[in-house]
XYZ file of C-alpha atoms in Angstrom:
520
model
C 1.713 173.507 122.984
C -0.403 175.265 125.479
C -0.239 174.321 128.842
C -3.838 172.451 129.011
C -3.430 170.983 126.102
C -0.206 169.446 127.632
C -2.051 167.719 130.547
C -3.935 165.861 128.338
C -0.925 164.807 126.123
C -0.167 162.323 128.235
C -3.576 160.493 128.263
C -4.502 160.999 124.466
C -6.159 158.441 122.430
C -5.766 156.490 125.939
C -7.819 155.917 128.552
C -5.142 157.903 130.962
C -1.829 158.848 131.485
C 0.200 156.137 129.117
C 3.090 155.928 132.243
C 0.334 154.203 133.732
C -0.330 151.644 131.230
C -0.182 148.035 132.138
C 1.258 145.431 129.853
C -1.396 142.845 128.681
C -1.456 139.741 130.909
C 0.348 136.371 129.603
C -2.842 134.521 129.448
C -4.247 137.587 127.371
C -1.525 137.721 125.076
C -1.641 134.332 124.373
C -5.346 134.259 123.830
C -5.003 137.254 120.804
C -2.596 135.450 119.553
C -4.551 131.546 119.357
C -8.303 132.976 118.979
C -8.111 136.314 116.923
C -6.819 137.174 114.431
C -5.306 140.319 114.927
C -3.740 142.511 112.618
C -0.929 145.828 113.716
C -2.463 148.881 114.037
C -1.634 151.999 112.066
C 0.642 154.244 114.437
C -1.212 156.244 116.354
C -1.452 160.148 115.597
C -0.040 162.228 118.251
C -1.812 165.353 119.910
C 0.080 167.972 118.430
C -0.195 166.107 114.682
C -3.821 166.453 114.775
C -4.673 169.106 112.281
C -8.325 170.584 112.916
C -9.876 173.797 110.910
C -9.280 176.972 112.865
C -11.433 178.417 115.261
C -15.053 179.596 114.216
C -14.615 181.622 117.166
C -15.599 185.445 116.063
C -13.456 188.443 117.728
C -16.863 189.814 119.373
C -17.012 186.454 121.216
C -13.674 185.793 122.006
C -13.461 188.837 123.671
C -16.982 188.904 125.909
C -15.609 185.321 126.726
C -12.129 186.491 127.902
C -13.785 189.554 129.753
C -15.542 186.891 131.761
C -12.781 184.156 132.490
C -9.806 186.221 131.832
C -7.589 185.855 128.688
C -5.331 183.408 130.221
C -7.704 181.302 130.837
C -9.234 181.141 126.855
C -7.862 178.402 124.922
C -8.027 178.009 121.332
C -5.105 176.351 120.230
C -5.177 172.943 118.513
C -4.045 170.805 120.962
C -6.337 172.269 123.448
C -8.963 171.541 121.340
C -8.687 168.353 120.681
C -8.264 167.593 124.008
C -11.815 168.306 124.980
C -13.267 166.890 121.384
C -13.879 163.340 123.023
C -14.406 160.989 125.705
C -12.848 157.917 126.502
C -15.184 155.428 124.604
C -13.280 152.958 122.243
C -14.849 154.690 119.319
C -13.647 157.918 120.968
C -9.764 156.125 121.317
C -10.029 155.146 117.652
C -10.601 157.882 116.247
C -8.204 159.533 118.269
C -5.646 157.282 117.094
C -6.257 158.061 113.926
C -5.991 161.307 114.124
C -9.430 162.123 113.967
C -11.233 164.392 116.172
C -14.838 165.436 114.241
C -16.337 167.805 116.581
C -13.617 169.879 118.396
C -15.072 172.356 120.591
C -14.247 176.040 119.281
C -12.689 177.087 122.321
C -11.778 176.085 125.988
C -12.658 178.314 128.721
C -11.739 177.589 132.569
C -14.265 179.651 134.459
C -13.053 180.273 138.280
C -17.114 180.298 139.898
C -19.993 179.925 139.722
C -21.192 183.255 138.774
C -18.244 183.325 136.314
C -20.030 180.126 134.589
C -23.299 181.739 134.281
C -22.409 184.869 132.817
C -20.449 182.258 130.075
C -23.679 180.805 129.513
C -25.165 183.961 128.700
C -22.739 184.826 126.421
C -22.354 181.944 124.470
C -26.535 181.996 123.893
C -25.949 185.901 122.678
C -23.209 184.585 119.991
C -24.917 181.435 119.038
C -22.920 179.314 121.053
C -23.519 176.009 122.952
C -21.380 175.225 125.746
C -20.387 171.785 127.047
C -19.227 171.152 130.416
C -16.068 169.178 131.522
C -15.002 167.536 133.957
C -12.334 164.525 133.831
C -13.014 163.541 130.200
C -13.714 159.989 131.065
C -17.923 159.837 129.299
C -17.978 156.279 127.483
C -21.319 157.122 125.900
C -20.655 160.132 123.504
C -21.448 162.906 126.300
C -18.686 165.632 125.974
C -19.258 166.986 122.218
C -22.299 168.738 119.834
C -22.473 169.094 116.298
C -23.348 172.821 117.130
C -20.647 175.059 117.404
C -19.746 175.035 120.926
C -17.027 175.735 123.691
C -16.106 173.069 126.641
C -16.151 174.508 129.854
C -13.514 172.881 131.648
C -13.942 173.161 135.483
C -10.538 172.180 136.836
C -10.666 175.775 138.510
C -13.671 174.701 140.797
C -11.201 172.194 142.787
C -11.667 173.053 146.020
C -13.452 171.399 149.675
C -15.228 174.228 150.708
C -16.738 173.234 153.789
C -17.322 170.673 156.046
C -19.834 169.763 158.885
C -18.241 167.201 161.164
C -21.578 166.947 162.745
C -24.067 166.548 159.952
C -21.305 164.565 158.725
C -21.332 166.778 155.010
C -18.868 168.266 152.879
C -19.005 171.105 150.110
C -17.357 170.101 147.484
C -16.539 172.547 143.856
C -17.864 170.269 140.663
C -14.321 170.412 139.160
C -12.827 169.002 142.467
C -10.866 164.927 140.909
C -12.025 162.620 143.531
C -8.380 161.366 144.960
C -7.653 164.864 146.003
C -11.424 164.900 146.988
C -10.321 161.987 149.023
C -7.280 163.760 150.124
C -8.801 166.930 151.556
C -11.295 164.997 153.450
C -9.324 162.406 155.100
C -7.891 165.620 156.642
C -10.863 165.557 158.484
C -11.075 161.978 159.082
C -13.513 160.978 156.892
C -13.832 159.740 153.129
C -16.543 159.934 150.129
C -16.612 156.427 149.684
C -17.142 156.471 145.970
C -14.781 154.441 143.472
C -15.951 154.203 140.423
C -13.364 152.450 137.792
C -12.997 156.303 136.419
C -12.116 157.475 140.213
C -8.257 158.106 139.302
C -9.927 160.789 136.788
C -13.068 161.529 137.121
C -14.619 164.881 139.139
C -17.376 165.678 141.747
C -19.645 167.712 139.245
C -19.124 164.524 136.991
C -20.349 161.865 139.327
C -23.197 164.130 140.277
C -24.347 164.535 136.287
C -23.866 160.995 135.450
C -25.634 159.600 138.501
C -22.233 157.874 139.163
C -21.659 154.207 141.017
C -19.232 153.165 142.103
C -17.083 149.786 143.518
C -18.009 150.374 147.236
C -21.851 151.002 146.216
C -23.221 148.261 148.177
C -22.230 149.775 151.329
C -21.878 153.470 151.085
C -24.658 153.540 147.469
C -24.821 155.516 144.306
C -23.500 158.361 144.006
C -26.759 160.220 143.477
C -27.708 158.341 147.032
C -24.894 160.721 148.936
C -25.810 164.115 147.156
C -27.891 166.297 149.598
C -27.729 169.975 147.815
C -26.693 171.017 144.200
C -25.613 174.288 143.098
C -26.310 174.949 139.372
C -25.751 177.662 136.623
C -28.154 178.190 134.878
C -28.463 180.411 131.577
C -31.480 181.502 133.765
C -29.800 181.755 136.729
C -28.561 180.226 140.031
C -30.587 176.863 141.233
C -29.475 176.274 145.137
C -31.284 172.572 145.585
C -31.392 170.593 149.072
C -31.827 172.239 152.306
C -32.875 169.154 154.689
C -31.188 165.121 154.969
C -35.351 164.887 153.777
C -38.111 167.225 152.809
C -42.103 166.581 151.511
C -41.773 170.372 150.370
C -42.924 169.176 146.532
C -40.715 167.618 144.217
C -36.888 167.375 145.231
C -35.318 169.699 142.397
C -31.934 167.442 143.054
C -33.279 165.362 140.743
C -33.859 167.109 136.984
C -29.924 167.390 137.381
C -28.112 164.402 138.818
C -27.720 162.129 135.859
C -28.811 165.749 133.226
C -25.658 165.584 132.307
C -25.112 169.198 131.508
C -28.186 169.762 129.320
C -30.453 171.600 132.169
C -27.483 173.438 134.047
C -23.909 173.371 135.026
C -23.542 171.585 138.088
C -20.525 174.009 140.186
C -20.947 173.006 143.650
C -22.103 169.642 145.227
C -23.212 168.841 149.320
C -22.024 165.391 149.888
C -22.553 163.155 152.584
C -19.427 161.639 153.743
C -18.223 159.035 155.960
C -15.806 158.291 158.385
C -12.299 156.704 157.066
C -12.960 153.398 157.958
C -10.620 151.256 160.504
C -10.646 148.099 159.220
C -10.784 146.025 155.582
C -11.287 142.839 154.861
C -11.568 141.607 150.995
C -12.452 137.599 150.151
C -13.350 135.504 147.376
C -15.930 132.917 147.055
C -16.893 130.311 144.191
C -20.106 129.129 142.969
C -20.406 126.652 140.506
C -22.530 128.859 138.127
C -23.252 132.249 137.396
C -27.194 131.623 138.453
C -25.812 129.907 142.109
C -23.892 132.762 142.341
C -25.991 135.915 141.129
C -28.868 134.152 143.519
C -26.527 134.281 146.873
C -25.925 137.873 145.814
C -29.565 138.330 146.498
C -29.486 136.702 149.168
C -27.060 139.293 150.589
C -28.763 141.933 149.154
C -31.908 141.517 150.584
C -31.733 139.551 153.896
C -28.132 140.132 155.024
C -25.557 141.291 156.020
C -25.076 143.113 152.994
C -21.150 143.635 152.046
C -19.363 147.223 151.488
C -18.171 145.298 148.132
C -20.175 142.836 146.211
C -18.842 141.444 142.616
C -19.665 138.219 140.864
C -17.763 137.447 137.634
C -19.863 134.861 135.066
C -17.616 131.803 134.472
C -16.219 133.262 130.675
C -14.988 136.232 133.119
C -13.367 134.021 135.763
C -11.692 131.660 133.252
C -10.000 134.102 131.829
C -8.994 135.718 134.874
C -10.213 139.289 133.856
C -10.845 139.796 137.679
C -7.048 138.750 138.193
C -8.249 135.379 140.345
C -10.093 132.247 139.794
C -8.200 130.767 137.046
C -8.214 127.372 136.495
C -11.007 126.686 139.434
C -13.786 126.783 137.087
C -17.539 128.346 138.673
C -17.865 131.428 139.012
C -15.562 133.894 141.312
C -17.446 136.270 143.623
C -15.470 139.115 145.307
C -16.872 140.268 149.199
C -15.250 143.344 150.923
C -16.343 144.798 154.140
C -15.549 147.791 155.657
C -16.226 149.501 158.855
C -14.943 149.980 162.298
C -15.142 146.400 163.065
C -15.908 144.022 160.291
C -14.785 140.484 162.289
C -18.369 139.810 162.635
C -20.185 140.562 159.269
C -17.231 138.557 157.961
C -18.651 135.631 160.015
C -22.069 136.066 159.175
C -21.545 136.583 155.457
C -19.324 133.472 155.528
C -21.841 131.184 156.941
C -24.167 132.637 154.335
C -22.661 131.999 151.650
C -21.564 128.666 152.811
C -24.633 127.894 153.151
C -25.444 128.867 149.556
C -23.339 126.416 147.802
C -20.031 129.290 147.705
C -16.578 127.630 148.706
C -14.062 129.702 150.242
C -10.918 130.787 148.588
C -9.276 132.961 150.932
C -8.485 136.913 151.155
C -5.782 136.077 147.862
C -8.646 136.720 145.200
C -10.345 140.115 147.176
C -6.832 141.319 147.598
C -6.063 141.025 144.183
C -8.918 142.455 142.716
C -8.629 145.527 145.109
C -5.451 145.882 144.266
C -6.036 146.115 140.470
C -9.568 147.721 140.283
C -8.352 150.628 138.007
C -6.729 148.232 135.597
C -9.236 147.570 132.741
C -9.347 150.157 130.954
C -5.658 149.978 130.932
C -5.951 146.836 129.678
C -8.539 148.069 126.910
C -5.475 150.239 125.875
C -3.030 147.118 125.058
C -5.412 145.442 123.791
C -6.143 148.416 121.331
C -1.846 148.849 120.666
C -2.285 144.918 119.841
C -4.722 145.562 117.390
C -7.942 143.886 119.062
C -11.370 145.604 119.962
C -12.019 145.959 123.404
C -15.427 147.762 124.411
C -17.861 147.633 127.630
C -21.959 147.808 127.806
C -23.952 147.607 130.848
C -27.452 147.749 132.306
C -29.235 147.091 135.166
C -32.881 145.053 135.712
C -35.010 144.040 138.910
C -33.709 140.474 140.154
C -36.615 138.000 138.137
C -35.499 139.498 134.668
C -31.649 139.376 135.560
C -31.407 135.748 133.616
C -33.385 136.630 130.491
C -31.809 139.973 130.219
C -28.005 138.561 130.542
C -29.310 135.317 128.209
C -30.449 138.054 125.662
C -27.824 140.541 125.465
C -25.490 138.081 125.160
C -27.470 136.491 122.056
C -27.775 139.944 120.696
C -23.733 140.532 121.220
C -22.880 137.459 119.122
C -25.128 137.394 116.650
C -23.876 141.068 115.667
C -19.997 140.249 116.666
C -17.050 138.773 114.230
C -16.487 135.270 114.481
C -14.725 134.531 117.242
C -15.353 137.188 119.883
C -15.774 137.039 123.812
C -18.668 137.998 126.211
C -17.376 138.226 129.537
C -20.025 139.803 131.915
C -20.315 140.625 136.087
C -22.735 141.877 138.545
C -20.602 144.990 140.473
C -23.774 146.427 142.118
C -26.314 145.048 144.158
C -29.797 146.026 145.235
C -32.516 144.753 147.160
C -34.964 144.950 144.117
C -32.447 144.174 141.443
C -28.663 144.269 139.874
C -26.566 145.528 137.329
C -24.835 143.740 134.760
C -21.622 144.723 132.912
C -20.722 143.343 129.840
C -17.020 143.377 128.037
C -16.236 142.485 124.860
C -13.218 141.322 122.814
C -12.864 140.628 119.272
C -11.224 141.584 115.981
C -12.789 143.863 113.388
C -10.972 143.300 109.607
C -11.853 146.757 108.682
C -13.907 149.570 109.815
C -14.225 148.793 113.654
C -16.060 151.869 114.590
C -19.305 150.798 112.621
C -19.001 147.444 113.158
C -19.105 147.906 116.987
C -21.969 150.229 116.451
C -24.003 147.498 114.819
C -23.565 145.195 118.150
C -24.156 147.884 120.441
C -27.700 148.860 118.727
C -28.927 145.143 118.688
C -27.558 145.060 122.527
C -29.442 148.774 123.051
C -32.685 146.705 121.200
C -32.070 143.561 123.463
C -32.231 145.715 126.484
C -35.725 147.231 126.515
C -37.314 144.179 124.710
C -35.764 142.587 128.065
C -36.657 144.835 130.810
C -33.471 146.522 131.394
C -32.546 150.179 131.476
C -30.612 151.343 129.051
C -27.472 152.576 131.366
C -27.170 151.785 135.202
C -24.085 154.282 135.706
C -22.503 154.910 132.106
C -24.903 157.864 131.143
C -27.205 158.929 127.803
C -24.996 161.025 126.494
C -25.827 160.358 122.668
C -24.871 156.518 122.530
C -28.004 155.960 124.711
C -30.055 158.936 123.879
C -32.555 157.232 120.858
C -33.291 154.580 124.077
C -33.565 156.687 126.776
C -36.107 158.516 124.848
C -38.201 155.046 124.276
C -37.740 154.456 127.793
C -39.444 157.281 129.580
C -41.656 157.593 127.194
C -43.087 160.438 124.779
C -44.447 162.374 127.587
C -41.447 161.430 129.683
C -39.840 163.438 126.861
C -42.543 166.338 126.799
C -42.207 166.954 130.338
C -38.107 166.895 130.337
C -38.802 169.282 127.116
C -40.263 171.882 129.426
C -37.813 172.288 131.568
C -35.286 172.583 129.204
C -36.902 175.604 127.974
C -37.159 177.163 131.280
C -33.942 176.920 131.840
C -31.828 176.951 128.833
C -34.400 178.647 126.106
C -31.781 178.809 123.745
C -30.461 175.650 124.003
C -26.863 176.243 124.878
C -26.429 173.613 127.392
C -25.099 170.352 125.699
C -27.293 170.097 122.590
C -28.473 166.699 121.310
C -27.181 165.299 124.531
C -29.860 163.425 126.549
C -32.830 164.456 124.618
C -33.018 164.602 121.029
């Protein structure tokens, strides 16, 4: 097997690496076994039993493609292949598991720069090639693969901090860069991005940028997109250098047609972060309110008046019964988690406490926040058992301004079961907080007799359908990718659509940049 295809050997038809994986809770176990009825998977077809048709790649490419990268660092072996043929939805999983990988990319190149990604770019558009760029592998919404004949550009060579301005308080970071070791080169400097998304362990720089990431912490240190202050981007066209000021009124702010473009107007290779200082001191609680309503309405509360939390997470009451947050079982309300972070956090603690207090929320110690920082990476590890158990396990999620929260969750969740098998669970939380609005993120478990891949896709198109008739967007932090794409499209609009058009064919005339992916 060749050597990139043996990274990913370890994480196939998973969501990671399976040394990782976490056995499915007691409660959870027990719950498959009294509610669903589940049924033993088929084995699940290993990486190097995957059989896919050989490589449409012509000699007269594979060559101008090799000149550019380097031979070594061309990959068109099977297992390589299938590697980059997917993402990490459930569909995605399944289909893995099965053995099944429909559009493999032709090749997989590892360009070293920027300039080295460009001139790949250019090729691939002389040879009738798309390209598609990746990063940790970890899109839930159907954003890594084309029908088109096309190669994945894997970045893992772009890993490196390039720079860092102690005073401005920036860093340069290369797109392929994984966030822990992101993480880890800057707390050399004393200072951290301050970005954990569930995909963190993962998921790269260049990704978070394209996706318009958000992550756990993102009521204290914001989105992703909110800590970006320059973007370098190939280009088929070209090198775009965006962001040259912490603010500008010179026109539009060109940062924006590419964070959350996931690949389809340019290759993101280089990203200007701000950063933050490591801070000194944690302190993670949990609260309960008696309903999900109480509970979302003291997260306002927080949001807009004060003090607003580093970490601010409120589980509905099918979420904390079950103990999918790891606390709150057999209290009943709702469980809402509330981390602070900072240099000294003794008196937001206070405030935030008499607050909520004052709210309706009852204490329940630092137990529950502990325990839910402590196992914030474990759901889609969970997904995974669930999936070797022979369940369905899948997540949605959205995002609406505070006075359509309650009719958007009532009406997803209507859409969800009215679409689901009979007996399935909705569990739902808010995980990110603004003063305007929140997001909600739904998960889902249930049992499919046959066929689970179209099934689900029935419930997630009434959900999709239940979203804009509600007022939501269609993703908060998930992406377009394709899953989203026929949505996004309603959303902004047929002129939203024109104008995104037109800048597509500036910049990628051919169309070799992730076809089909965000715009139709």
């Amino acid at each position: 097997m060749d050597a990139i295809g043996e990274v990913h050997r370890a994480g196939w038809a998973r969501w990671g690496d399976r040394t990782k994986a976490r056995p499915l809770p007691e409660g959870v176990a027990k719950l498959l076994g009294q509610v669903f009825d589940v049924r033993p998977p088929a084995p699940v077809a290993e990486l190097d039993q995957v059989e896919l048709p050989p490589s449409a790649l012509d000699a007269a490419a594979l060559s101008a493609l090799a000149a550019i990268v380097g031979a070594e660092h061309v990959h068109a072996d099977p297992a390589a292949r299938a590697a980059h043929g997917a993402g990490k939805s459930t569909p995605d999983l399944l289909l893995q598991r099965a053995g099944a990988v429909p559009h493999a990319p032709e090749a997989v190149l590892c360009p070293a720069d920027t300039d080295q990604v460009v001139a790949v770019l250019r090729t691939c558009g002389e040879h009738g090639l798309a390209a598609v760029p990746f990063g940790g592998g970890t899109s839930v919404v159907g954003g890594l693969t084309t029908p088109a004949p096309y190669v994945a550009l894997d970045l893992r060579r772009l890993d490196r901090l390039v720079a860092v301005d102690p005073i401005s308080r920036t860093a340069v970071l290369q797109a392929g860069l994984p966030a822990p070791r992101a993480d880890e080169l800057l707390a050399e400097h004393g200072l951290t991005l301050g970005h954990v998304p569930q995909s963190y362990e993962y998921a790269t720089i260049g990704g978070f940028a394209a996706t318009r990431s958000s992550g756990q912490l993102s009521a204290g240190y914001g989105r992703f997109d909110d800590m970006v202050v320059a973007l370098a981007v190939a280009t088929p066209q070209g090198v775009l250098h965006t962001g040259r000021a912490p603010a500008s009124a010179a026109g539009p702010d060109l940062r924006e047609l590419f964070l959350g473009s996931e690949g389809a107007f340019g290759v993101i290779t280089e990203v200007t972060v701000r950063v933050r200082p490591i801070p000194a001191q944690r302190h993670y609680e949990g609260w309960r309110f008696d309903s999900f309503e109480e509970g979302a309405a003291a997260a306002r509360t927080l949001a807009q008046d004060g003090p607003k939390p580093t970490v601010l997470r409120l589980s509905d009451e099918v979420e904390t019964m079950i103990g999918a947050t790891g606390a709150g079982r057999g209290e009943g309300g709702c469980l809402l988690i509330v981390g602070h972070e900072g240099a000294e956090v003794a008196a937001a603690v206070e405030r935030t406490g008499q607050v909520l207090a004052g709210l309706g929320g009852t204490p329940l110690g630092t137990a529950p926040g502990e325990h839910w920082a402590a196992h914030r990476f474990d759901a889609p590890y969970l997904r995974d058992g669930l999936l070797d158990a022979g369940a369905f396990a899948e997540t949605l999620e959205t995002a609406a301004f505070w006075s359509a929260l309650p009719g958007l969750y009532a009406a997803v969740r209507e859409a969800l079961f009215a679409t689901l098998p009979t007996p399935s669970l909705v569990l739902c939380h808010i995980s990110h907080v603004y003063e305007t609005g929140a997001s909600l993120y739904f998960t889902i478990v249930t049992a499919y007799a046959d066929d689970a891949v179209a099934g689900w896709q029935r419930a997630k198109e009434a959900a999709n359908e239940a979203i804009l008739a509600a007022g939501g967007t269609i993703s908060h932090h998930h992406g377009v990718g394709t899953e989203h794409r026929d949505w996004y499209v309603r959303e902004i609009g047929p002129l939203g659509v024109t104008a995104l058009q037109a800048v597509k064919q500036a910049l990628d005339p051919s169309r070799v940049l992730n076809p089909g992916i965000l715009l139709p």
